[in-house]
Short mmCIF file of C-alpha atoms and ligand atoms in Angstrom, two decimals:
data_model
loop_
_atom_site.label_atom_id
_atom_site.label_comp_id
_atom_site.label_asym_id
_atom_site.label_seq_id
_atom_site.Cartn_x
_atom_site.Cartn_y
_atom_site.Cartn_z
CA MET S 5 7.90 33.46 16.56
CA VAL S 6 5.35 34.16 13.87
CA GLU S 7 6.82 34.83 10.48
CA ASN S 8 4.89 37.43 8.63
CA GLN S 9 4.79 35.33 5.55
CA LYS S 10 1.32 34.75 4.19
CA LYS S 11 1.26 32.45 1.22
CA LYS S 12 -1.89 32.26 -0.81
CA ALA S 13 -3.05 28.92 -2.08
CA LYS S 14 -6.32 27.44 -3.14
CA ALA S 15 -5.81 24.03 -1.60
CA ILE S 16 -3.50 23.17 1.25
CA ILE S 17 -2.58 19.50 1.39
CA VAL S 18 -1.14 18.16 4.64
CA GLY S 19 1.04 15.09 4.07
CA GLY S 20 3.25 14.47 1.07
CA SER S 21 3.20 10.68 0.80
CA ILE S 22 1.30 8.86 -1.95
CA ALA S 23 -2.05 10.50 -1.10
CA GLY S 24 -0.58 14.00 -0.93
CA VAL S 25 1.46 13.72 -4.08
CA ALA S 26 -1.43 12.10 -6.02
CA CYS S 27 -3.81 14.79 -4.85
CA ALA S 28 -1.38 17.51 -5.87
CA HIS S 29 -1.50 16.05 -9.39
CA ALA S 30 -5.25 15.63 -9.50
CA LEU S 31 -5.73 19.25 -8.43
CA THR S 32 -3.01 20.93 -10.49
CA SER S 33 -4.35 19.07 -13.53
CA ILE S 34 -7.66 20.95 -13.14
CA GLY S 35 -5.86 24.26 -12.69
CA CYS S 36 -6.18 24.44 -8.92
CA GLN S 37 -3.29 25.99 -7.05
CA VAL S 38 -1.91 23.60 -4.42
CA LEU S 39 0.64 23.55 -1.67
CA VAL S 40 1.81 20.44 0.15
CA LEU S 41 3.06 20.54 3.73
CA GLU S 42 5.24 17.56 4.56
CA LYS S 43 7.06 17.19 7.85
CA THR S 44 9.85 15.03 6.40
CA GLY S 45 12.87 17.23 5.76
CA ALA S 46 13.58 16.35 2.14
CA PRO S 47 12.39 14.12 -0.70
CA PRO S 48 13.40 10.50 -0.08
CA THR S 49 16.45 9.66 -2.15
CA GLY S 50 17.24 6.16 -3.37
CA SER S 51 15.01 3.50 -1.89
CA PRO S 52 15.62 3.35 1.84
CA THR S 53 12.07 4.39 2.67
CA GLY S 54 9.17 1.98 2.42
CA ALA S 55 8.94 -1.22 0.50
CA GLY S 56 6.82 -2.83 -2.20
CA LEU S 57 3.27 -1.99 -3.22
CA GLY S 58 0.86 -3.43 -5.75
CA LEU S 59 -0.74 -1.35 -8.49
CA ASP S 60 -3.87 -2.46 -10.33
CA PRO S 61 -4.47 -1.48 -13.96
CA SER S 62 -6.82 1.41 -13.23
CA ALA S 63 -4.48 2.94 -10.66
CA GLN S 64 -1.62 2.52 -13.15
CA MET S 65 -3.62 4.38 -15.78
CA LEU S 66 -4.35 7.29 -13.48
CA ILE S 67 -0.75 7.56 -12.33
CA ALA S 68 0.55 7.38 -15.89
CA SER S 69 -1.83 10.19 -16.87
CA TRP S 70 -0.14 12.44 -14.31
CA LEU S 71 3.37 11.80 -15.60
CA ALA S 72 4.98 13.79 -18.38
CA ASN S 73 6.25 10.49 -19.74
CA PRO S 74 3.61 7.82 -19.03
CA HIS S 75 6.03 5.02 -19.93
CA LEU S 76 8.11 5.75 -16.86
CA LEU S 77 5.65 3.93 -14.62
CA HIS S 78 5.85 0.76 -16.66
CA GLN S 79 9.62 1.02 -16.68
CA ALA S 80 9.79 1.39 -12.90
CA THR S 81 7.63 -1.63 -12.08
CA LEU S 82 7.56 -5.41 -12.55
CA PRO S 83 4.52 -7.45 -13.56
CA LEU S 84 2.41 -9.34 -11.04
CA THR S 85 0.32 -11.45 -13.36
CA ILE S 86 -0.24 -14.32 -10.95
CA ASP S 87 -1.96 -14.23 -7.57
CA GLN S 88 -0.94 -17.41 -5.80
CA ASN S 89 -1.96 -18.63 -2.38
CA GLN S 90 -0.09 -21.61 -1.06
CA ALA S 91 0.31 -23.37 2.26
CA THR S 92 3.42 -24.57 4.02
CA ASP S 93 3.44 -27.40 6.55
CA SER S 94 5.69 -26.26 9.38
CA ALA S 95 6.75 -29.80 10.33
CA THR S 96 7.71 -31.10 6.89
CA LYS S 97 8.29 -27.69 5.20
CA GLU S 98 6.30 -29.00 2.30
CA SER S 99 4.30 -26.44 0.28
CA TRP S 100 1.20 -26.91 -1.85
CA THR S 101 -0.90 -24.55 -3.93
CA LEU S 102 -4.28 -23.50 -2.55
CA ALA S 103 -5.45 -21.12 -5.25
CA ARG S 104 -3.81 -19.64 -8.33
CA ASP S 105 -5.12 -16.86 -10.56
CA GLU S 106 -3.10 -16.29 -13.72
CA GLU S 107 -5.04 -13.25 -14.87
CA TYR S 108 -4.11 -10.95 -12.08
CA ASN S 109 -2.63 -8.09 -14.12
CA PHE S 110 -1.11 -5.95 -11.33
CA ARG S 111 2.36 -4.43 -11.25
CA ALA S 112 4.79 -4.20 -8.34
CA ALA S 113 6.44 -0.92 -7.43
CA HIS S 114 8.73 0.22 -4.69
CA TRP S 115 7.11 2.94 -2.57
CA ALA S 116 10.06 5.29 -3.05
CA ASP S 117 10.11 4.74 -6.84
CA LEU S 118 6.42 5.49 -7.18
CA HIS S 119 6.68 8.49 -4.91
CA GLY S 120 9.71 9.77 -6.81
CA LEU S 121 7.98 9.47 -10.19
CA LEU S 122 4.95 11.42 -9.02
CA TYR S 123 6.96 13.98 -7.08
CA ASN S 124 9.36 14.71 -9.93
CA ALA S 125 6.43 15.33 -12.29
CA LEU S 126 5.08 18.16 -10.11
CA PRO S 127 5.96 21.83 -10.53
CA PRO S 128 8.89 22.69 -8.24
CA ASP S 129 7.06 25.20 -6.03
CA VAL S 130 4.32 22.88 -4.77
CA PHE S 131 6.07 20.98 -1.98
CA PHE S 132 7.07 22.47 1.35
CA TRP S 133 9.38 19.93 2.97
CA GLY S 134 10.21 20.14 6.63
CA HIS S 135 6.86 21.78 7.41
CA GLN S 136 4.96 20.17 10.24
CA PHE S 137 1.27 20.91 10.33
CA ILE S 138 0.28 22.16 13.80
CA SER S 139 -3.31 23.39 13.69
CA PHE S 140 -5.98 24.99 11.57
CA SER S 141 -9.01 27.21 11.96
CA ILE S 142 -11.96 27.76 9.68
CA SER S 143 -13.01 31.38 9.11
CA GLU S 144 -16.35 32.34 10.59
CA ASP S 145 -18.04 32.64 7.20
CA LYS S 146 -16.41 29.33 6.24
CA SER S 147 -14.88 30.90 3.16
CA TYR S 148 -11.31 29.95 4.00
CA VAL S 149 -9.09 27.92 6.33
CA LYS S 150 -6.01 29.16 8.08
CA VAL S 151 -3.25 26.63 8.72
CA LYS S 152 -0.34 26.88 11.13
CA ALA S 153 2.78 24.90 10.36
CA LYS S 154 6.15 24.69 12.03
CA LEU S 155 9.24 25.03 9.92
CA LEU S 156 11.27 22.26 11.54
CA ARG S 157 14.60 23.75 10.46
CA ASN S 158 14.28 26.74 12.79
CA ASP S 159 11.01 26.20 14.70
CA ASN S 160 9.42 29.21 13.00
CA ILE S 161 5.66 29.18 12.68
CA VAL S 162 4.24 29.79 9.23
CA GLU S 163 0.62 30.75 8.62
CA ILE S 164 -1.03 29.86 5.35
CA GLU S 165 -4.53 30.52 4.07
CA GLY S 166 -6.44 28.44 1.59
CA ASP S 167 -9.94 27.75 0.34
CA LEU S 168 -9.67 24.09 1.13
CA LEU S 169 -7.68 21.94 3.56
CA ILE S 170 -6.94 18.38 2.45
CA ALA S 171 -5.84 15.91 5.11
CA ALA S 172 -3.45 13.43 3.52
CA ASP S 173 -1.64 12.92 6.80
CA GLY S 174 -2.00 9.14 7.03
CA CYS S 175 -3.75 6.65 9.28
CA LEU S 176 -2.93 8.57 12.47
CA SER S 177 -4.24 11.84 10.95
CA LEU S 178 -4.16 14.81 13.32
CA ILE S 179 -6.76 16.60 11.23
CA ARG S 180 -9.18 13.67 11.52
CA GLN S 181 -8.55 13.67 15.27
CA HIS S 182 -9.76 17.25 15.41
CA PHE S 183 -13.20 16.24 14.10
CA LEU S 184 -13.33 12.76 15.65
CA PRO S 185 -11.45 13.02 18.95
CA ASP S 186 -12.87 9.74 20.26
CA LEU S 187 -12.13 7.63 17.21
CA LYS S 188 -9.80 4.76 17.99
CA LEU S 189 -7.98 2.64 15.47
CA ARG S 190 -8.49 -1.12 15.79
CA TYR S 191 -5.36 -3.18 16.38
CA SER S 192 -5.57 -6.17 14.05
CA GLY S 193 -3.95 -8.66 16.43
CA TYR S 194 -0.74 -8.90 14.45
CA CYS S 195 2.32 -6.99 13.30
CA ALA S 196 4.13 -7.19 9.99
CA TRP S 197 7.87 -7.72 9.68
CA ARG S 198 8.90 -6.30 6.35
CA GLY S 199 11.99 -5.98 4.31
CA VAL S 200 13.49 -5.59 0.86
CA LEU S 201 16.49 -7.73 -0.01
CA ASP S 202 18.70 -5.96 -2.51
CA PHE S 203 20.51 -8.70 -4.43
CA SER S 204 22.23 -6.65 -7.12
CA GLY S 205 25.62 -8.16 -7.81
CA LYS S 206 24.46 -11.34 -6.07
CA GLU S 207 22.13 -12.68 -8.75
CA ASP S 208 23.98 -16.00 -8.80
CA SER S 209 24.33 -16.41 -5.04
CA GLU S 210 23.06 -19.59 -3.38
CA THR S 211 20.30 -17.59 -1.64
CA ILE S 212 18.90 -16.21 -4.88
CA LYS S 213 19.22 -19.45 -6.83
CA ALA S 214 17.48 -21.28 -4.00
CA ILE S 215 14.61 -18.82 -3.61
CA ARG S 216 13.96 -18.83 -7.35
CA LYS S 217 13.77 -22.61 -7.23
CA ALA S 218 11.37 -22.59 -4.28
CA TYR S 219 9.26 -19.78 -5.80
CA PRO S 220 9.73 -20.31 -9.55
CA ASP S 221 7.35 -17.54 -10.65
CA LEU S 222 9.16 -14.71 -8.86
CA GLY S 223 9.27 -11.75 -11.20
CA LYS S 224 5.61 -12.12 -12.13
CA CYS S 225 3.86 -13.65 -9.14
CA LEU S 226 2.40 -12.36 -5.90
CA TYR S 227 3.01 -15.19 -3.44
CA PHE S 228 0.99 -15.62 -0.28
CA ASP S 229 2.21 -18.44 1.94
CA LEU S 230 -0.10 -19.60 4.70
CA GLY S 231 1.26 -21.35 7.76
CA SER S 232 -0.52 -22.11 10.98
CA GLY S 233 -1.64 -18.74 12.42
CA THR S 234 0.70 -16.76 10.21
CA HIS S 235 1.35 -15.87 6.60
CA THR S 236 3.96 -14.28 4.40
CA VAL S 237 3.94 -12.27 1.20
CA LEU S 238 6.75 -12.43 -1.34
CA TYR S 239 7.30 -10.73 -4.69
CA GLU S 240 10.08 -9.27 -6.77
CA LEU S 241 10.70 -5.59 -7.45
CA LEU S 242 12.61 -3.93 -10.26
CA ASN S 243 16.38 -3.53 -9.85
CA LYS S 244 17.12 -6.87 -8.23
CA ARG S 245 15.05 -6.58 -5.10
CA LEU S 246 12.84 -9.03 -3.24
CA ASN S 247 10.01 -7.70 -1.12
CA TRP S 248 8.77 -9.81 1.78
CA ILE S 249 6.27 -9.45 4.62
CA PHE S 250 5.91 -11.81 7.58
CA TYR S 251 2.76 -11.38 9.69
CA VAL S 252 3.06 -12.37 13.34
CA ASN S 253 0.14 -12.59 15.78
CA GLN S 254 1.03 -10.76 18.99
CA PRO S 255 -0.43 -8.46 21.64
CA GLU S 256 -0.65 -4.80 20.70
CA PRO S 257 2.81 -3.24 20.97
CA GLU S 258 3.38 0.11 22.59
CA ILE S 259 3.58 2.66 19.80
CA LYS S 260 5.93 5.55 20.36
CA GLY S 261 5.54 8.81 18.51
CA ASN S 262 3.17 9.35 15.66
CA SER S 263 4.02 6.28 13.60
CA VAL S 264 2.99 2.65 13.28
CA THR S 265 6.53 1.72 12.23
CA MET S 266 8.53 0.52 15.19
CA LYS S 267 12.23 0.73 15.90
CA VAL S 268 13.69 -2.77 16.07
CA SER S 269 16.74 -4.11 17.88
CA GLU S 270 19.14 -6.87 16.81
CA GLU S 271 17.53 -9.11 19.46
CA MET S 272 14.09 -8.58 17.94
CA ILE S 273 15.41 -9.45 14.50
CA ASP S 274 17.01 -12.63 15.87
CA GLU S 275 13.69 -13.55 17.51
CA MET S 276 11.86 -12.96 14.24
CA ILE S 277 14.28 -15.22 12.36
CA LYS S 278 13.78 -17.95 14.97
CA GLU S 279 10.02 -17.66 14.52
CA ALA S 280 10.42 -17.81 10.75
CA GLU S 281 12.55 -20.97 10.98
CA LYS S 282 9.72 -22.73 12.79
CA THR S 283 7.30 -22.24 9.92
CA TRP S 284 8.85 -21.30 6.60
CA VAL S 285 11.07 -23.07 4.12
CA PRO S 286 14.81 -22.39 4.70
CA GLU S 287 15.03 -20.64 1.30
CA LEU S 288 12.65 -17.91 2.50
CA VAL S 289 14.24 -17.63 5.94
CA LYS S 290 17.58 -17.06 4.26
CA VAL S 291 16.15 -14.14 2.28
CA MET S 292 14.84 -12.64 5.52
CA LYS S 293 18.18 -13.18 7.26
CA GLU S 294 20.17 -11.48 4.54
CA THR S 295 17.88 -8.44 4.34
CA LYS S 296 19.40 -5.23 5.65
CA ASP S 297 17.26 -3.27 8.12
CA PRO S 298 14.00 -5.21 8.23
CA PHE S 299 11.31 -3.13 9.95
CA LEU S 300 8.15 -3.78 11.93
CA ASN S 301 4.70 -2.30 11.33
CA ALA S 302 1.87 -2.65 13.82
CA ILE S 303 -1.21 -3.34 11.71
CA TYR S 304 -4.29 -1.23 12.38
CA ASP S 305 -7.48 -0.37 10.60
CA CYS S 306 -10.64 1.44 11.51
CA ASP S 307 -14.37 0.87 11.24
CA PRO S 308 -15.56 2.90 8.24
CA LEU S 309 -16.18 6.58 9.00
CA ARG S 310 -19.58 8.09 8.28
CA GLN S 311 -18.18 11.38 7.19
CA ILE S 312 -14.95 12.32 5.44
CA TYR S 313 -15.43 16.07 5.06
CA TRP S 314 -16.45 18.95 7.35
CA ASP S 315 -16.96 22.45 5.93
CA ASN S 316 -13.84 23.02 3.85
CA VAL S 317 -11.74 20.22 5.28
CA VAL S 318 -11.60 16.83 3.58
CA LEU S 319 -9.82 13.54 4.29
CA ILE S 320 -8.11 11.40 1.66
CA GLY S 321 -5.98 8.25 1.64
CA ASP S 322 -5.20 6.44 4.88
CA ALA S 323 -6.49 9.44 6.86
CA ALA S 324 -9.97 8.71 5.44
CA HIS S 325 -9.79 4.92 5.71
CA PRO S 326 -7.00 3.29 7.68
CA THR S 327 -6.81 -0.25 6.35
CA THR S 328 -4.95 -3.51 6.73
CA PRO S 329 -2.86 -4.30 3.64
CA HIS S 330 -4.28 -7.69 2.61
CA GLY S 331 -6.28 -6.51 -0.35
CA LEU S 332 -3.34 -4.63 -1.90
CA ARG S 333 -5.84 -1.89 -2.11
CA SER S 334 -4.52 1.05 -0.08
CA THR S 335 -2.75 2.57 -3.06
CA ASN S 336 -5.80 2.02 -5.28
CA MET S 337 -8.05 3.68 -2.70
CA THR S 338 -5.64 6.56 -2.26
CA ILE S 339 -5.11 7.23 -5.97
CA PHE S 340 -8.86 7.10 -6.63
CA ASP S 341 -9.63 9.37 -3.67
CA ALA S 342 -7.33 11.96 -5.22
CA ALA S 343 -8.70 11.54 -8.74
CA VAL S 344 -12.36 11.64 -7.65
CA LEU S 345 -11.75 14.69 -5.47
CA GLY S 346 -10.18 16.42 -8.48
CA LYS S 347 -13.12 15.49 -10.72
CA CYS S 348 -15.68 16.72 -8.18
CA LEU S 349 -13.88 20.02 -7.68
CA GLU S 350 -13.67 20.45 -11.43
CA LYS S 351 -17.37 19.71 -11.87
CA TRP S 352 -18.63 21.98 -9.09
CA GLY S 353 -15.88 24.59 -8.83
CA LEU S 354 -14.63 26.05 -5.57
CA GLU S 355 -17.75 28.23 -5.40
CA ASN S 356 -19.76 25.07 -4.74
CA LEU S 357 -17.28 23.43 -2.48
CA HIS S 358 -19.96 21.80 -0.34
CA SER S 359 -21.51 20.03 -3.35
CA ALA S 360 -18.11 18.95 -4.58
CA LEU S 361 -17.12 17.45 -1.25
CA GLU S 362 -20.53 15.87 -0.80
CA GLU S 363 -20.19 14.13 -4.15
CA TYR S 364 -16.64 13.05 -3.32
CA GLN S 365 -17.83 11.56 -0.05
CA SER S 366 -20.82 9.76 -1.50
CA THR S 367 -18.71 8.33 -4.35
CA ARG S 368 -15.81 7.15 -2.25
CA LEU S 369 -17.20 6.12 1.13
CA PRO S 370 -19.28 3.11 0.03
CA VAL S 371 -16.34 1.73 -1.97
CA THR S 372 -13.57 2.24 0.58
CA SER S 373 -15.75 1.05 3.47
CA LYS S 374 -16.38 -2.30 1.82
CA GLN S 375 -12.76 -2.74 0.81
CA VAL S 376 -11.46 -1.97 4.30
CA LEU S 377 -13.82 -4.51 5.86
CA HIS S 378 -13.01 -7.14 3.27
CA SER S 379 -9.30 -6.61 3.77
CA ARG S 380 -9.81 -6.98 7.54
CA TRP S 381 -11.59 -10.27 6.99
CA LEU S 382 -8.88 -11.52 4.61
CA GLY S 383 -6.25 -10.76 7.23
CA GLN S 384 -8.20 -12.67 9.87
CA ILE S 385 -8.50 -15.67 7.57
CA LYS S 386 -4.86 -15.67 6.56
CA GLN S 387 -3.67 -15.26 10.16
CA GLY S 388 -5.94 -18.09 11.31
CA LEU S 389 -7.69 -15.73 13.74
CA HIS S 390 -11.04 -16.23 15.34
CA LEU S 391 -13.85 -15.15 12.98
CA PRO S 392 -17.34 -14.13 14.07
CA ASP S 393 -19.35 -16.69 12.05
CA GLN S 394 -16.87 -19.29 10.98
CA GLU S 395 -14.12 -21.58 12.21
CA PRO S 396 -10.57 -20.24 12.05
CA PHE S 397 -9.18 -20.96 8.61
CA ASP S 398 -7.11 -24.12 8.35
CA PRO S 399 -5.33 -24.62 5.00
CA LYS S 400 -5.48 -28.40 5.45
CA LYS S 401 -9.25 -28.50 5.85
CA ALA S 402 -10.26 -25.68 3.52
CA SER S 403 -13.09 -26.31 1.06
CA PRO S 404 -12.96 -25.03 -2.54
CA GLU S 405 -15.33 -22.24 -1.43
CA ASP S 406 -12.92 -21.20 1.32
CA LEU S 407 -10.06 -21.19 -1.14
CA LYS S 408 -11.92 -18.85 -3.45
CA ASP S 409 -12.16 -16.36 -0.60
CA LEU S 410 -8.38 -16.09 -0.49
CA GLN S 411 -8.13 -14.63 -3.96
CA GLN S 412 -7.67 -10.97 -4.71
CA LYS S 413 -10.14 -11.09 -7.57
CA ASN S 414 -13.00 -11.83 -5.19
CA MET S 415 -12.70 -8.52 -3.39
CA PRO S 416 -15.59 -6.09 -3.64
CA PHE S 417 -15.17 -3.53 -6.45
CA PHE S 418 -12.30 -5.48 -7.92
CA SER S 419 -11.79 -5.07 -11.60
CA ILE S 420 -8.79 -5.61 -13.83
CA ASN S 421 -10.47 -4.96 -17.14
CA HIS S 422 -9.18 -1.65 -18.34
C1 FAD H 4 7.63 6.61 4.37
C2 FAD H 4 6.48 5.71 3.97
C3 FAD H 4 6.73 4.49 3.37
C4 FAD H 4 5.67 3.66 2.98
N1 FAD H 4 5.96 2.50 2.38
C5 FAD H 4 4.95 1.71 1.97
C6 FAD H 4 5.22 0.53 1.29
O1 FAD H 4 6.36 0.18 1.12
N2 FAD H 4 4.21 -0.24 0.85
C7 FAD H 4 2.92 0.13 1.05
O2 FAD H 4 2.03 -0.59 0.62
N3 FAD H 4 2.62 1.23 1.69
C8 FAD H 4 3.61 2.03 2.16
N4 FAD H 4 3.33 3.18 2.79
C9 FAD H 4 1.95 3.46 3.06
C10 FAD H 4 1.23 3.88 1.83
O3 FAD H 4 1.89 4.96 1.23
C11 FAD H 4 -0.13 4.26 2.29
O4 FAD H 4 -0.75 3.18 2.92
C12 FAD H 4 -1.10 4.65 1.20
O5 FAD H 4 -0.46 4.87 -0.01
C13 FAD H 4 -1.84 5.87 1.62
O6 FAD H 4 -0.91 6.80 1.95
P1 FAD H 4 -1.23 8.17 2.60
O7 FAD H 4 -0.48 9.15 1.78
O8 FAD H 4 -2.68 8.36 2.82
O9 FAD H 4 -0.61 8.05 4.07
P2 FAD H 4 0.89 7.90 4.51
O10 FAD H 4 1.67 7.21 3.49
O11 FAD H 4 0.90 7.40 5.87
O12 FAD H 4 1.44 9.42 4.52
C14 FAD H 4 1.14 10.39 5.46
C15 FAD H 4 2.11 11.53 5.26
O13 FAD H 4 1.74 12.63 6.05
C16 FAD H 4 2.86 13.17 6.67
N5 FAD H 4 2.41 13.82 7.90
C17 FAD H 4 1.76 13.24 8.94
N6 FAD H 4 1.51 14.16 9.89
C18 FAD H 4 1.98 15.34 9.42
C19 FAD H 4 2.00 16.67 9.95
N7 FAD H 4 1.49 16.98 11.16
N8 FAD H 4 2.56 17.65 9.19
C20 FAD H 4 3.09 17.36 7.98
N9 FAD H 4 3.09 16.14 7.44
C21 FAD H 4 2.54 15.13 8.15
C22 FAD H 4 3.76 11.98 6.92
O14 FAD H 4 5.09 12.35 7.11
C23 FAD H 4 3.54 11.18 5.66
O15 FAD H 4 4.42 11.56 4.63
C24 FAD H 4 4.35 4.05 3.22
C25 FAD H 4 4.11 5.25 3.85
C26 FAD H 4 5.14 6.10 4.22
C27 FAD H 4 4.87 7.42 4.87
C1 NAG H 5 -9.53 0.47 -7.97
O1 NAG H 5 -10.53 1.39 -7.59
C2 NAG H 5 -11.50 1.65 -8.57
C3 NAG H 5 -12.42 2.73 -8.05
O2 NAG H 5 -12.88 2.46 -6.76
C4 NAG H 5 -12.25 0.38 -8.92
O3 NAG H 5 -13.21 0.61 -9.94
C5 NAG H 5 -11.24 -0.66 -9.38
O4 NAG H 5 -11.90 -1.87 -9.62
C6 NAG H 5 -10.17 -0.84 -8.32
N1 NAG H 5 -9.19 -1.79 -8.79
C7 NAG H 5 -9.06 -2.96 -8.21
C8 NAG H 5 -8.13 -3.91 -8.83
O5 NAG H 5 -9.68 -3.24 -7.22
#
């Protein structure tokens, strides 16, 4: 059934995760009318969705500028002032430092906290929850786009017109698929087990005392632990939470539905713990064991696209550049996509949409392309995978040059001086 309900909007954003919500801010702040279609039924409440993410100083500044109270971001995050790479010997469970940077200057946020801050600072009529984007068409004179969405509550179809369609629908973007039907994501060769241990009320438990002893800089340090053909990430989040990731090399899993997050069974969790026991110190395994609902992400990225806009349709965030997470850069890329798109639209106005999108593309593509490829390479090193022109990385044999490569600060376009 077609509802005869035509809403007018300047920009229609599909996807209401970090890219969508950031873009809504960047565009409303230049006076552009926006509407966000998000298929999830309601705003995430509490913190069950997602896990930790790293924010660099420039991304923090942009986010803070979108909040009514810029201090809220600082209050919702913990510092990550140290980037530490260490190795663990699986036989002896001994750990040693490979590289340590004490001027890292990031902050750690929980996905749901960051999303909530940005979402709550938007006008109330911007978000359309429970709206699944179905299709779009561009008018013959290219002056507008017409979008069809399904209201999931009652299966009604809603039609919306806008001057501009922004695809913020993530790494499996349907809108990107429309323009690039043959594009395939690249499976990285590994999956990521992830979880957040909530230890409120258990601050003095054996598990927490032990993990703080094994990782004494928790609360300000981003820990990478390299084993043989695997690595983990560990850092603390605000409100007594520990965020961990455990990367496991494995054949590409079968992905069901439109998500890279997989349903996991108790048996799979038991298997994961057994794997962890083989490599990691018992203190870390205990944290994993006590985490409620760990989840599994298949890790994909994509060779850089040559084009991220067509007529009046533009890609931002993971839709524009699916990436592996090793550079802690997907939020940076996403926030800057949104901000640059806003700046270009402000500079050129909707009357010169083509010029605006052209400038957006030529500003962002060279940066995101390099970062995606660097992040891919970092993942291959840290997982001990085969590399085109070098031996698989072995923490025991690594030269000082190799160790430098591990550090976040040696990424292309990395800067913490703001
Ligand atoms: C629930 C969730 C939790 C996450 N947690 C973390 C985390 O803990 N740490 C981290 O580093 N990164 C996390 N991410 C990923 C991180 O947000 C992204 O890598 C990055 O910020 C870029 O995000 P994005 O908005 O481009 O894409 P995504 O975050 O993937 O968002 C895409 C959005 O589009 C919506 N969507 C897709 N198709 C349709 C459709 N047809 N109609 C309507 N809506 C649609 C999805 O529901 C989703 O909200 C999470 C993403 C999601 C969706
Ligand atoms: C975040 O992105 C901006 C713009 O691309 C870049 O200048 C900055 O250095 C990035 N921050 C980090 C820490 O990489």
